[in-house]
Amino acid sequence: MSAVTLAAPPKARRRLPDYTPWLLISPSILLLLALIAFPLLFALKNSFYFWNLQMGPAPMGFIGFDNYKMALSNGMFLGSLWTTLQMTLVGTAVEFCLGLAIALLLLRRLPGIKLTRVLLIMPTTIAPIVVGFLFRYMYDPNGGLIPWLLTSAGIPLPAAGLLGSPSTALWAVLFADIWQWTPFFAIVLYAALLAVPGEIVEAARVDGVSPWKQLLHVKLPLIRKTALIIVMLRFMQIFNTFDLVVVLTKGGPGTASRTLGYSLYQAGMVDFNIGLSSAMTWMMVIIVNAIIGLFVFFAFKDWD
């Protein structure tokens, strides 16, 4: 019986990695890095120098960490940080809760819901500076819509107006932000809820689970990843709020609504203290990254 020689299978060619997608997006990545890295490095260098444009066009000497010490000692930075944290935490929580409530209403397919979905996106398309001017007129104590509504409801108003009183100025600014960005939460959460498998919700309903428990134990866990990401994005955006503050209150009355973004503007563009504003910029970057780092560590540690 003759032996049959079997031919060895051809060796599979080693497939080289395809770098085409990276090559296509590399110009955008390089541009983004340039727009972010250069200003940050420029600010880091200048934060160690005494540089005030009112005294000269160039840095006047290396002073080490004196700019950082000045930012912490004069109380402006810490006061602005506290104001910013209040606005950020309250604003993010309120926008998420209202957005979730609107998203749940959109799921009910009420009459006119299609038109509502179209109109819902409109506030987010308006520039924040325009929203600021819109609410500036709406807050006008002499004929503004919001004071008229509150007075009609029997709610007393401060004599200086909502924007002129230290107890209401910050929350008046935050209300404008909530009006503009709550639809963002509503639309994203609505899309996430639509992706929840209907058979899971139906099974919970058949088992006698109440709508509230369905939300807490079925729907929210299934959209958790989406919810955490948009909360993180909005936290960073509110933390950097500037447009609404500069249009509505200019940080006032006094320092009642002065956020970190406005303090940077005041130090760099009004007082022309480039060294101090650069130090405050890096302190702000460190704080934001620390907060987001902790949030990511605890919120996404069981990410799969």
PDB file of C-alpha atoms in Angstrom:
ATOM      1  CA  MET A   1       0.000   0.000   0.000  1.00  0.00           C
ATOM      2  CA  SER A   2       1.585   3.215  -1.133  1.00  0.00           C
ATOM      3  CA  ALA A   3       2.040   6.011   1.295  1.00  0.00           C
ATOM      4  CA  VAL A   4       0.135   9.168   0.601  1.00  0.00           C
ATOM      5  CA  THR A   5       2.040  12.338   1.141  1.00  0.00           C
ATOM      6  CA  LEU A   6      -0.123  15.139   2.486  1.00  0.00           C
ATOM      7  CA  ALA A   7       0.834  18.647   1.496  1.00  0.00           C
ATOM      8  CA  ALA A   8       1.397  20.988   4.427  1.00  0.00           C
ATOM      9  CA  PRO A   9      -1.154  23.773   4.621  1.00  0.00           C
ATOM     10  CA  PRO A  10       0.164  27.135   3.480  1.00  0.00           C
ATOM     11  CA  LYS A  11       1.310  29.380   6.281  1.00  0.00           C
ATOM     12  CA  ALA A  12      -1.165  32.083   7.073  1.00  0.00           C
ATOM     13  CA  ARG A  13       0.141  35.500   6.296  1.00  0.00           C
ATOM     14  CA  ARG A  14       0.607  37.715   9.282  1.00  0.00           C
ATOM     15  CA  ARG A  15      -1.987  40.444   9.108  1.00  0.00           C
ATOM     16  CA  LEU A  16      -0.524  43.851   9.744  1.00  0.00           C
ATOM     17  CA  PRO A  17      -2.555  46.208  11.940  1.00  0.00           C
ATOM     18  CA  ASP A  18      -4.604  48.706  10.025  1.00  0.00           C
ATOM     19  CA  TYR A  19      -3.555  52.207  11.014  1.00  0.00           C
ATOM     20  CA  THR A  20      -5.834  53.912   8.483  1.00  0.00           C
ATOM     21  CA  PRO A  21      -8.418  55.113  11.066  1.00  0.00           C
ATOM     22  CA  TRP A  22      -5.656  56.624  13.219  1.00  0.00           C
ATOM     23  CA  LEU A  23      -4.103  58.320  10.202  1.00  0.00           C
ATOM     24  CA  LEU A  24      -7.461  59.834   9.261  1.00  0.00           C
ATOM     25  CA  ILE A  25      -8.118  61.315  12.692  1.00  0.00           C
ATOM     26  CA  SER A  26      -4.504  62.255  13.471  1.00  0.00           C
ATOM     27  CA  PRO A  27      -4.847  65.857  12.118  1.00  0.00           C
ATOM     28  CA  SER A  28      -7.782  66.464  14.459  1.00  0.00           C
ATOM     29  CA  ILE A  29      -5.919  64.930  17.404  1.00  0.00           C
ATOM     30  CA  LEU A  30      -2.829  67.045  16.745  1.00  0.00           C
ATOM     31  CA  LEU A  31      -4.918  70.207  16.420  1.00  0.00           C
ATOM     32  CA  LEU A  32      -6.794  69.422  19.637  1.00  0.00           C
ATOM     33  CA  LEU A  33      -3.551  68.756  21.499  1.00  0.00           C
ATOM     34  CA  ALA A  34      -2.101  72.021  20.221  1.00  0.00           C
ATOM     35  CA  LEU A  35      -5.165  73.985  21.317  1.00  0.00           C
ATOM     36  CA  ILE A  36      -5.075  72.407  24.780  1.00  0.00           C
ATOM     37  CA  ALA A  37      -1.419  71.668  25.492  1.00  0.00           C
ATOM     38  CA  PHE A  38       0.098  74.997  24.397  1.00  0.00           C
ATOM     39  CA  PRO A  39      -2.175  77.247  26.504  1.00  0.00           C
ATOM     40  CA  LEU A  40      -1.735  75.006  29.545  1.00  0.00           C
ATOM     41  CA  LEU A  41       2.058  74.937  29.233  1.00  0.00           C
ATOM     42  CA  PHE A  42       2.084  78.695  28.588  1.00  0.00           C
ATOM     43  CA  ALA A  43       0.011  79.241  31.736  1.00  0.00           C
ATOM     44  CA  LEU A  44       2.169  76.857  33.774  1.00  0.00           C
ATOM     45  CA  LYS A  45       5.340  78.739  32.862  1.00  0.00           C
ATOM     46  CA  ASN A  46       3.838  82.165  33.569  1.00  0.00           C
ATOM     47  CA  SER A  47       2.343  81.066  36.882  1.00  0.00           C
ATOM     48  CA  PHE A  48       5.857  81.183  38.374  1.00  0.00           C
ATOM     49  CA  TYR A  49       6.575  84.736  37.181  1.00  0.00           C
ATOM     50  CA  PHE A  50       5.436  88.176  38.223  1.00  0.00           C
ATOM     51  CA  TRP A  51       3.733  89.491  35.095  1.00  0.00           C
ATOM     52  CA  ASN A  52       1.267  92.342  35.166  1.00  0.00           C
ATOM     53  CA  LEU A  53       0.541  94.019  31.845  1.00  0.00           C
ATOM     54  CA  GLN A  54      -0.130  97.300  33.623  1.00  0.00           C
ATOM     55  CA  MET A  55       3.531  97.380  34.618  1.00  0.00           C
ATOM     56  CA  GLY A  56       5.185  95.941  31.529  1.00  0.00           C
ATOM     57  CA  PRO A  57       4.637  93.838  28.398  1.00  0.00           C
ATOM     58  CA  ALA A  58       6.893  90.986  29.560  1.00  0.00           C
ATOM     59  CA  PRO A  59       7.368  88.905  32.731  1.00  0.00           C
ATOM     60  CA  MET A  60       9.327  90.879  35.325  1.00  0.00           C
ATOM     61  CA  GLY A  61      10.909  88.106  37.358  1.00  0.00           C
ATOM     62  CA  PHE A  62      10.698  84.582  38.677  1.00  0.00           C
ATOM     63  CA  ILE A  63       8.762  84.461  41.964  1.00  0.00           C
ATOM     64  CA  GLY A  64       8.189  80.725  42.432  1.00  0.00           C
ATOM     65  CA  PHE A  65       4.883  79.823  44.088  1.00  0.00           C
ATOM     66  CA  ASP A  66       4.036  83.375  45.179  1.00  0.00           C
ATOM     67  CA  ASN A  67       1.176  83.633  42.674  1.00  0.00           C
ATOM     68  CA  TYR A  68      -0.372  80.462  44.092  1.00  0.00           C
ATOM     69  CA  LYS A  69       0.043  81.783  47.639  1.00  0.00           C
ATOM     70  CA  MET A  70      -1.546  85.087  46.633  1.00  0.00           C
ATOM     71  CA  ALA A  71      -4.551  83.322  45.067  1.00  0.00           C
ATOM     72  CA  LEU A  72      -5.140  81.359  48.265  1.00  0.00           C
ATOM     73  CA  SER A  73      -4.416  84.192  50.696  1.00  0.00           C
ATOM     74  CA  ASN A  74      -6.672  86.920  49.325  1.00  0.00           C
ATOM     75  CA  GLY A  75      -9.790  84.745  49.626  1.00  0.00           C
ATOM     76  CA  MET A  76     -10.940  85.392  46.057  1.00  0.00           C
ATOM     77  CA  PHE A  77     -10.039  81.936  44.785  1.00  0.00           C
ATOM     78  CA  LEU A  78     -11.444  79.980  47.725  1.00  0.00           C
ATOM     79  CA  GLY A  79     -14.636  82.050  47.764  1.00  0.00           C
ATOM     80  CA  SER A  80     -15.101  81.550  44.036  1.00  0.00           C
ATOM     81  CA  LEU A  81     -14.393  77.831  44.444  1.00  0.00           C
ATOM     82  CA  TRP A  82     -17.119  77.478  47.068  1.00  0.00           C
ATOM     83  CA  THR A  83     -19.592  79.393  44.896  1.00  0.00           C
ATOM     84  CA  THR A  84     -18.693  77.261  41.881  1.00  0.00           C
ATOM     85  CA  LEU A  85     -19.068  73.996  43.801  1.00  0.00           C
ATOM     86  CA  GLN A  86     -22.507  75.030  45.072  1.00  0.00           C
ATOM     87  CA  MET A  87     -23.649  75.941  41.588  1.00  0.00           C
ATOM     88  CA  THR A  88     -22.145  72.813  40.023  1.00  0.00           C
ATOM     89  CA  LEU A  89     -23.470  70.251  42.487  1.00  0.00           C
ATOM     90  CA  VAL A  90     -26.977  71.711  42.724  1.00  0.00           C
ATOM     91  CA  GLY A  91     -27.211  72.390  38.992  1.00  0.00           C
ATOM     92  CA  THR A  92     -26.090  68.915  37.948  1.00  0.00           C
ATOM     93  CA  ALA A  93     -28.462  67.217  40.406  1.00  0.00           C
ATOM     94  CA  VAL A  94     -31.481  69.346  39.462  1.00  0.00           C
ATOM     95  CA  GLU A  95     -30.874  69.029  35.715  1.00  0.00           C
ATOM     96  CA  PHE A  96     -30.522  65.253  35.989  1.00  0.00           C
ATOM     97  CA  CYS A  97     -33.704  64.822  38.048  1.00  0.00           C
ATOM     98  CA  LEU A  98     -35.780  67.137  35.846  1.00  0.00           C
ATOM     99  CA  GLY A  99     -34.331  65.595  32.680  1.00  0.00           C
ATOM    100  CA  LEU A 100     -35.185  62.099  33.905  1.00  0.00           C
ATOM    101  CA  ALA A 101     -38.735  63.180  34.752  1.00  0.00           C
ATOM    102  CA  ILE A 102     -39.194  64.691  31.281  1.00  0.00           C
ATOM    103  CA  ALA A 103     -37.716  61.561  29.662  1.00  0.00           C
ATOM    104  CA  LEU A 104     -40.214  59.365  31.532  1.00  0.00           C
ATOM    105  CA  LEU A 105     -43.058  61.620  30.361  1.00  0.00           C
ATOM    106  CA  LEU A 106     -41.857  61.336  26.772  1.00  0.00           C
ATOM    107  CA  LEU A 107     -42.120  57.550  27.037  1.00  0.00           C
ATOM    108  CA  ARG A 108     -45.856  57.812  27.728  1.00  0.00           C
ATOM    109  CA  ARG A 109     -46.598  59.029  24.182  1.00  0.00           C
ATOM    110  CA  LEU A 110     -48.948  61.776  25.298  1.00  0.00           C
ATOM    111  CA  PRO A 111     -50.772  63.953  22.726  1.00  0.00           C
ATOM    112  CA  GLY A 112     -48.400  66.386  21.018  1.00  0.00           C
ATOM    113  CA  ILE A 113     -45.348  64.447  22.156  1.00  0.00           C
ATOM    114  CA  LYS A 114     -43.682  64.597  18.726  1.00  0.00           C
ATOM    115  CA  LEU A 115     -43.836  68.397  18.690  1.00  0.00           C
ATOM    116  CA  THR A 116     -42.584  68.439  22.275  1.00  0.00           C
ATOM    117  CA  ARG A 117     -39.523  66.387  21.317  1.00  0.00           C
ATOM    118  CA  VAL A 118     -38.730  68.854  18.537  1.00  0.00           C
ATOM    119  CA  LEU A 119     -39.135  71.916  20.759  1.00  0.00           C
ATOM    120  CA  LEU A 120     -37.191  70.318  23.591  1.00  0.00           C
ATOM    121  CA  ILE A 121     -33.866  70.546  21.784  1.00  0.00           C
ATOM    122  CA  MET A 122     -34.190  74.277  21.041  1.00  0.00           C
ATOM    123  CA  PRO A 123     -32.776  75.721  24.319  1.00  0.00           C
ATOM    124  CA  THR A 124     -29.552  73.740  23.932  1.00  0.00           C
ATOM    125  CA  THR A 125     -28.975  75.234  20.475  1.00  0.00           C
ATOM    126  CA  ILE A 126     -28.919  78.809  21.808  1.00  0.00           C
ATOM    127  CA  ALA A 127     -25.564  80.336  22.690  1.00  0.00           C
ATOM    128  CA  PRO A 128     -25.169  80.824  26.477  1.00  0.00           C
ATOM    129  CA  ILE A 129     -24.459  84.534  25.969  1.00  0.00           C
ATOM    130  CA  VAL A 130     -27.846  84.893  24.236  1.00  0.00           C
ATOM    131  CA  VAL A 131     -29.547  82.976  27.032  1.00  0.00           C
ATOM    132  CA  GLY A 132     -27.919  85.395  29.469  1.00  0.00           C
ATOM    133  CA  PHE A 133     -29.367  88.452  27.721  1.00  0.00           C
ATOM    134  CA  LEU A 134     -32.773  86.751  27.450  1.00  0.00           C
ATOM    135  CA  PHE A 135     -32.935  86.087  31.191  1.00  0.00           C
ATOM    136  CA  ARG A 136     -31.507  89.505  31.976  1.00  0.00           C
ATOM    137  CA  TYR A 137     -34.660  91.044  30.546  1.00  0.00           C
ATOM    138  CA  MET A 138     -36.865  88.365  32.109  1.00  0.00           C
ATOM    139  CA  TYR A 139     -35.376  89.164  35.546  1.00  0.00           C
ATOM    140  CA  ASP A 140     -35.906  92.923  35.164  1.00  0.00           C
ATOM    141  CA  PRO A 141     -37.678  94.133  38.339  1.00  0.00           C
ATOM    142  CA  ASN A 142     -39.666  96.645  36.248  1.00  0.00           C
ATOM    143  CA  GLY A 143     -41.848  94.474  34.060  1.00  0.00           C
ATOM    144  CA  GLY A 144     -39.779  91.307  33.777  1.00  0.00           C
ATOM    145  CA  LEU A 145     -41.718  88.063  33.253  1.00  0.00           C
ATOM    146  CA  ILE A 146     -40.186  86.116  36.142  1.00  0.00           C
ATOM    147  CA  PRO A 147     -40.702  88.816  38.847  1.00  0.00           C
ATOM    148  CA  TRP A 148     -44.285  89.236  37.606  1.00  0.00           C
ATOM    149  CA  LEU A 149     -44.956  85.500  37.857  1.00  0.00           C
ATOM    150  CA  LEU A 150     -43.448  85.270  41.339  1.00  0.00           C
ATOM    151  CA  THR A 151     -45.355  88.336  42.546  1.00  0.00           C
ATOM    152  CA  SER A 152     -48.586  86.955  41.111  1.00  0.00           C
ATOM    153  CA  ALA A 153     -47.976  83.728  43.029  1.00  0.00           C
ATOM    154  CA  GLY A 154     -47.543  85.690  46.255  1.00  0.00           C
ATOM    155  CA  ILE A 155     -43.799  85.077  46.554  1.00  0.00           C
ATOM    156  CA  PRO A 156     -41.968  88.118  47.986  1.00  0.00           C
ATOM    157  CA  LEU A 157     -39.032  89.460  45.996  1.00  0.00           C
ATOM    158  CA  PRO A 158     -35.876  91.208  47.264  1.00  0.00           C
ATOM    159  CA  ALA A 159     -35.977  94.985  46.998  1.00  0.00           C
ATOM    160  CA  ALA A 160     -32.868  94.936  44.756  1.00  0.00           C
ATOM    161  CA  GLY A 161     -34.358  92.334  42.431  1.00  0.00           C
ATOM    162  CA  LEU A 162     -33.393  88.716  41.877  1.00  0.00           C
ATOM    163  CA  LEU A 163     -30.061  89.611  40.299  1.00  0.00           C
ATOM    164  CA  GLY A 164     -29.290  92.405  42.749  1.00  0.00           C
ATOM    165  CA  SER A 165     -29.687  90.476  45.987  1.00  0.00           C
ATOM    166  CA  PRO A 166     -26.787  88.392  47.377  1.00  0.00           C
ATOM    167  CA  SER A 167     -29.220  85.692  48.509  1.00  0.00           C
ATOM    168  CA  THR A 168     -30.775  85.108  45.074  1.00  0.00           C
ATOM    169  CA  ALA A 169     -28.220  86.197  42.443  1.00  0.00           C
ATOM    170  CA  LEU A 170     -26.364  82.884  42.206  1.00  0.00           C
ATOM    171  CA  TRP A 171     -29.562  80.853  42.024  1.00  0.00           C
ATOM    172  CA  ALA A 172     -30.990  83.181  39.401  1.00  0.00           C
ATOM    173  CA  VAL A 173     -27.925  82.488  37.252  1.00  0.00           C
ATOM    174  CA  LEU A 174     -28.269  78.769  37.905  1.00  0.00           C
ATOM    175  CA  PHE A 175     -31.944  78.832  36.921  1.00  0.00           C
ATOM    176  CA  ALA A 176     -30.984  80.111  33.476  1.00  0.00           C
ATOM    177  CA  ASP A 177     -28.475  77.269  33.128  1.00  0.00           C
ATOM    178  CA  ILE A 178     -31.089  74.730  34.241  1.00  0.00           C
ATOM    179  CA  TRP A 179     -33.558  76.077  31.674  1.00  0.00           C
ATOM    180  CA  GLN A 180     -31.016  75.691  28.886  1.00  0.00           C
ATOM    181  CA  TRP A 181     -29.458  72.320  29.708  1.00  0.00           C
ATOM    182  CA  THR A 182     -32.220  70.248  31.306  1.00  0.00           C
ATOM    183  CA  PRO A 183     -33.417  69.309  27.773  1.00  0.00           C
ATOM    184  CA  PHE A 184     -29.961  67.834  27.123  1.00  0.00           C
ATOM    185  CA  PHE A 185     -30.450  65.403  29.987  1.00  0.00           C
ATOM    186  CA  ALA A 186     -34.027  64.708  28.898  1.00  0.00           C
ATOM    187  CA  ILE A 187     -33.104  63.849  25.314  1.00  0.00           C
ATOM    188  CA  VAL A 188     -30.121  61.631  26.178  1.00  0.00           C
ATOM    189  CA  LEU A 189     -31.963  59.804  28.966  1.00  0.00           C
ATOM    190  CA  TYR A 190     -35.017  59.379  26.743  1.00  0.00           C
ATOM    191  CA  ALA A 191     -32.865  57.724  24.084  1.00  0.00           C
ATOM    192  CA  ALA A 192     -31.300  55.473  26.733  1.00  0.00           C
ATOM    193  CA  LEU A 193     -34.711  54.473  28.127  1.00  0.00           C
ATOM    194  CA  LEU A 194     -35.908  53.586  24.642  1.00  0.00           C
ATOM    195  CA  ALA A 195     -33.070  51.055  24.458  1.00  0.00           C
ATOM    196  CA  VAL A 196     -34.230  49.261  27.624  1.00  0.00           C
ATOM    197  CA  PRO A 197     -35.650  45.845  26.556  1.00  0.00           C
ATOM    198  CA  GLY A 198     -39.418  45.967  26.832  1.00  0.00           C
ATOM    199  CA  GLU A 199     -39.702  42.343  27.925  1.00  0.00           C
ATOM    200  CA  ILE A 200     -37.686  43.076  31.077  1.00  0.00           C
ATOM    201  CA  VAL A 201     -39.975  45.943  32.063  1.00  0.00           C
ATOM    202  CA  GLU A 202     -43.042  43.870  31.206  1.00  0.00           C
ATOM    203  CA  ALA A 203     -41.775  40.978  33.329  1.00  0.00           C
ATOM    204  CA  ALA A 204     -41.290  43.320  36.276  1.00  0.00           C
ATOM    205  CA  ARG A 205     -44.800  44.706  35.794  1.00  0.00           C
ATOM    206  CA  VAL A 206     -46.314  41.215  35.671  1.00  0.00           C
ATOM    207  CA  ASP A 207     -44.473  40.333  38.897  1.00  0.00           C
ATOM    208  CA  GLY A 208     -46.243  43.224  40.580  1.00  0.00           C
ATOM    209  CA  VAL A 209     -43.301  45.616  40.783  1.00  0.00           C
ATOM    210  CA  SER A 210     -44.502  49.197  41.230  1.00  0.00           C
ATOM    211  CA  PRO A 211     -43.551  51.844  38.634  1.00  0.00           C
ATOM    212  CA  TRP A 212     -41.266  53.545  41.182  1.00  0.00           C
ATOM    213  CA  LYS A 213     -39.389  50.307  41.896  1.00  0.00           C
ATOM    214  CA  GLN A 214     -39.258  49.555  38.171  1.00  0.00           C
ATOM    215  CA  LEU A 215     -37.446  52.855  37.739  1.00  0.00           C
ATOM    216  CA  LEU A 216     -35.036  52.319  40.645  1.00  0.00           C
ATOM    217  CA  HIS A 217     -34.269  48.629  40.207  1.00  0.00           C
ATOM    218  CA  VAL A 218     -34.794  47.972  36.488  1.00  0.00           C
ATOM    219  CA  LYS A 219     -34.539  51.048  34.292  1.00  0.00           C
ATOM    220  CA  LEU A 220     -31.885  53.120  36.074  1.00  0.00           C
ATOM    221  CA  PRO A 221     -29.418  50.216  36.444  1.00  0.00           C
ATOM    222  CA  LEU A 222     -29.766  49.488  32.715  1.00  0.00           C
ATOM    223  CA  ILE A 223     -29.058  53.111  31.714  1.00  0.00           C
ATOM    224  CA  ARG A 224     -26.461  53.670  34.447  1.00  0.00           C
ATOM    225  CA  LYS A 225     -23.493  54.034  32.097  1.00  0.00           C
ATOM    226  CA  THR A 226     -25.200  56.679  29.963  1.00  0.00           C
ATOM    227  CA  ALA A 227     -26.421  58.554  33.023  1.00  0.00           C
ATOM    228  CA  LEU A 228     -22.978  58.644  34.648  1.00  0.00           C
ATOM    229  CA  ILE A 229     -21.288  59.906  31.481  1.00  0.00           C
ATOM    230  CA  ILE A 230     -23.689  62.809  30.930  1.00  0.00           C
ATOM    231  CA  VAL A 231     -23.548  63.730  34.630  1.00  0.00           C
ATOM    232  CA  MET A 232     -19.751  63.905  34.367  1.00  0.00           C
ATOM    233  CA  LEU A 233     -19.916  66.026  31.207  1.00  0.00           C
ATOM    234  CA  ARG A 234     -22.393  68.491  32.669  1.00  0.00           C
ATOM    235  CA  PHE A 235     -20.437  68.726  35.931  1.00  0.00           C
ATOM    236  CA  MET A 236     -17.377  69.873  33.991  1.00  0.00           C
ATOM    237  CA  GLN A 237     -19.410  72.311  31.902  1.00  0.00           C
ATOM    238  CA  ILE A 238     -21.150  73.961  34.858  1.00  0.00           C
ATOM    239  CA  PHE A 239     -17.843  74.119  36.743  1.00  0.00           C
ATOM    240  CA  ASN A 240     -16.504  76.309  33.917  1.00  0.00           C
ATOM    241  CA  THR A 241     -19.553  78.600  33.743  1.00  0.00           C
ATOM    242  CA  PHE A 242     -18.642  82.104  32.607  1.00  0.00           C
ATOM    243  CA  ASP A 243     -21.033  83.426  29.952  1.00  0.00           C
ATOM    244  CA  LEU A 244     -24.162  83.578  32.098  1.00  0.00           C
ATOM    245  CA  VAL A 245     -22.317  85.142  35.025  1.00  0.00           C
ATOM    246  CA  VAL A 246     -20.700  87.921  33.001  1.00  0.00           C
ATOM    247  CA  VAL A 247     -23.995  88.863  31.331  1.00  0.00           C
ATOM    248  CA  LEU A 248     -26.354  88.544  34.287  1.00  0.00           C
ATOM    249  CA  THR A 249     -24.432  89.632  37.388  1.00  0.00           C
ATOM    250  CA  LYS A 250     -20.728  90.228  36.604  1.00  0.00           C
ATOM    251  CA  GLY A 251     -20.011  88.173  39.702  1.00  0.00           C
ATOM    252  CA  GLY A 252     -22.093  90.402  41.940  1.00  0.00           C
ATOM    253  CA  PRO A 253     -23.599  91.784  43.964  1.00  0.00           C
ATOM    254  CA  GLY A 254     -20.227  91.877  45.656  1.00  0.00           C
ATOM    255  CA  THR A 255     -18.880  88.379  45.165  1.00  0.00           C
ATOM    256  CA  ALA A 256     -22.174  86.520  45.660  1.00  0.00           C
ATOM    257  CA  SER A 257     -22.168  84.941  42.190  1.00  0.00           C
ATOM    258  CA  ARG A 258     -18.460  85.070  41.347  1.00  0.00           C
ATOM    259  CA  THR A 259     -17.468  81.710  39.905  1.00  0.00           C
ATOM    260  CA  LEU A 260     -13.930  80.507  39.203  1.00  0.00           C
ATOM    261  CA  GLY A 261     -14.372  81.245  35.504  1.00  0.00           C
ATOM    262  CA  TYR A 262     -15.286  84.848  36.253  1.00  0.00           C
ATOM    263  CA  SER A 263     -12.431  85.187  38.764  1.00  0.00           C
ATOM    264  CA  LEU A 264      -9.965  84.120  36.073  1.00  0.00           C
ATOM    265  CA  TYR A 265     -11.450  86.727  33.747  1.00  0.00           C
ATOM    266  CA  GLN A 266     -11.239  89.389  36.455  1.00  0.00           C
ATOM    267  CA  ALA A 267      -7.614  88.622  37.280  1.00  0.00           C
ATOM    268  CA  GLY A 268      -6.374  88.265  33.707  1.00  0.00           C
ATOM    269  CA  MET A 269      -8.531  90.505  31.521  1.00  0.00           C
ATOM    270  CA  VAL A 270      -9.530  93.260  33.961  1.00  0.00           C
ATOM    271  CA  ASP A 271      -6.578  93.471  36.375  1.00  0.00           C
ATOM    272  CA  PHE A 272      -4.124  92.260  33.672  1.00  0.00           C
ATOM    273  CA  ASN A 273      -2.315  90.089  36.208  1.00  0.00           C
ATOM    274  CA  ILE A 274      -1.191  87.301  33.895  1.00  0.00           C
ATOM    275  CA  GLY A 275       0.891  85.521  36.527  1.00  0.00           C
ATOM    276  CA  LEU A 276      -1.940  85.346  39.056  1.00  0.00           C
ATOM    277  CA  SER A 277      -4.526  84.285  36.480  1.00  0.00           C
ATOM    278  CA  SER A 278      -2.158  81.574  35.207  1.00  0.00           C
ATOM    279  CA  ALA A 279      -1.723  80.197  38.719  1.00  0.00           C
ATOM    280  CA  MET A 280      -5.491  80.209  39.255  1.00  0.00           C
ATOM    281  CA  THR A 281      -5.922  78.431  35.932  1.00  0.00           C
ATOM    282  CA  TRP A 282      -3.671  75.570  37.007  1.00  0.00           C
ATOM    283  CA  MET A 283      -5.283  75.348  40.426  1.00  0.00           C
ATOM    284  CA  MET A 284      -8.639  75.073  38.688  1.00  0.00           C
ATOM    285  CA  VAL A 285      -7.315  72.375  36.323  1.00  0.00           C
ATOM    286  CA  ILE A 286      -5.954  70.349  39.259  1.00  0.00           C
ATOM    287  CA  ILE A 287      -9.219  70.612  41.213  1.00  0.00           C
ATOM    288  CA  VAL A 288     -11.400  69.601  38.265  1.00  0.00           C
ATOM    289  CA  ASN A 289      -9.174  66.655  37.389  1.00  0.00           C
ATOM    290  CA  ALA A 290      -9.088  65.515  41.014  1.00  0.00           C
ATOM    291  CA  ILE A 291     -12.883  65.614  41.300  1.00  0.00           C
ATOM    292  CA  ILE A 292     -13.424  63.868  37.963  1.00  0.00           C
ATOM    293  CA  GLY A 293     -10.727  61.323  38.812  1.00  0.00           C
ATOM    294  CA  LEU A 294     -12.486  60.407  42.055  1.00  0.00           C
ATOM    295  CA  PHE A 295     -15.837  60.296  40.282  1.00  0.00           C
ATOM    296  CA  VAL A 296     -14.492  57.960  37.594  1.00  0.00           C
ATOM    297  CA  PHE A 297     -12.772  55.739  40.168  1.00  0.00           C
ATOM    298  CA  PHE A 298     -15.885  55.179  42.262  1.00  0.00           C
ATOM    299  CA  ALA A 299     -18.543  55.341  39.534  1.00  0.00           C
ATOM    300  CA  PHE A 300     -16.811  53.226  36.907  1.00  0.00           C
ATOM    301  CA  LYS A 301     -14.763  50.816  39.026  1.00  0.00           C
ATOM    302  CA  ASP A 302     -17.098  47.921  38.149  1.00  0.00           C
ATOM    303  CA  TRP A 303     -17.374  48.923  34.485  1.00  0.00           C
ATOM    304  CA  ASP A 304     -17.574  45.856  32.245  1.00  0.00           C
TER     305      ASP A 304
END
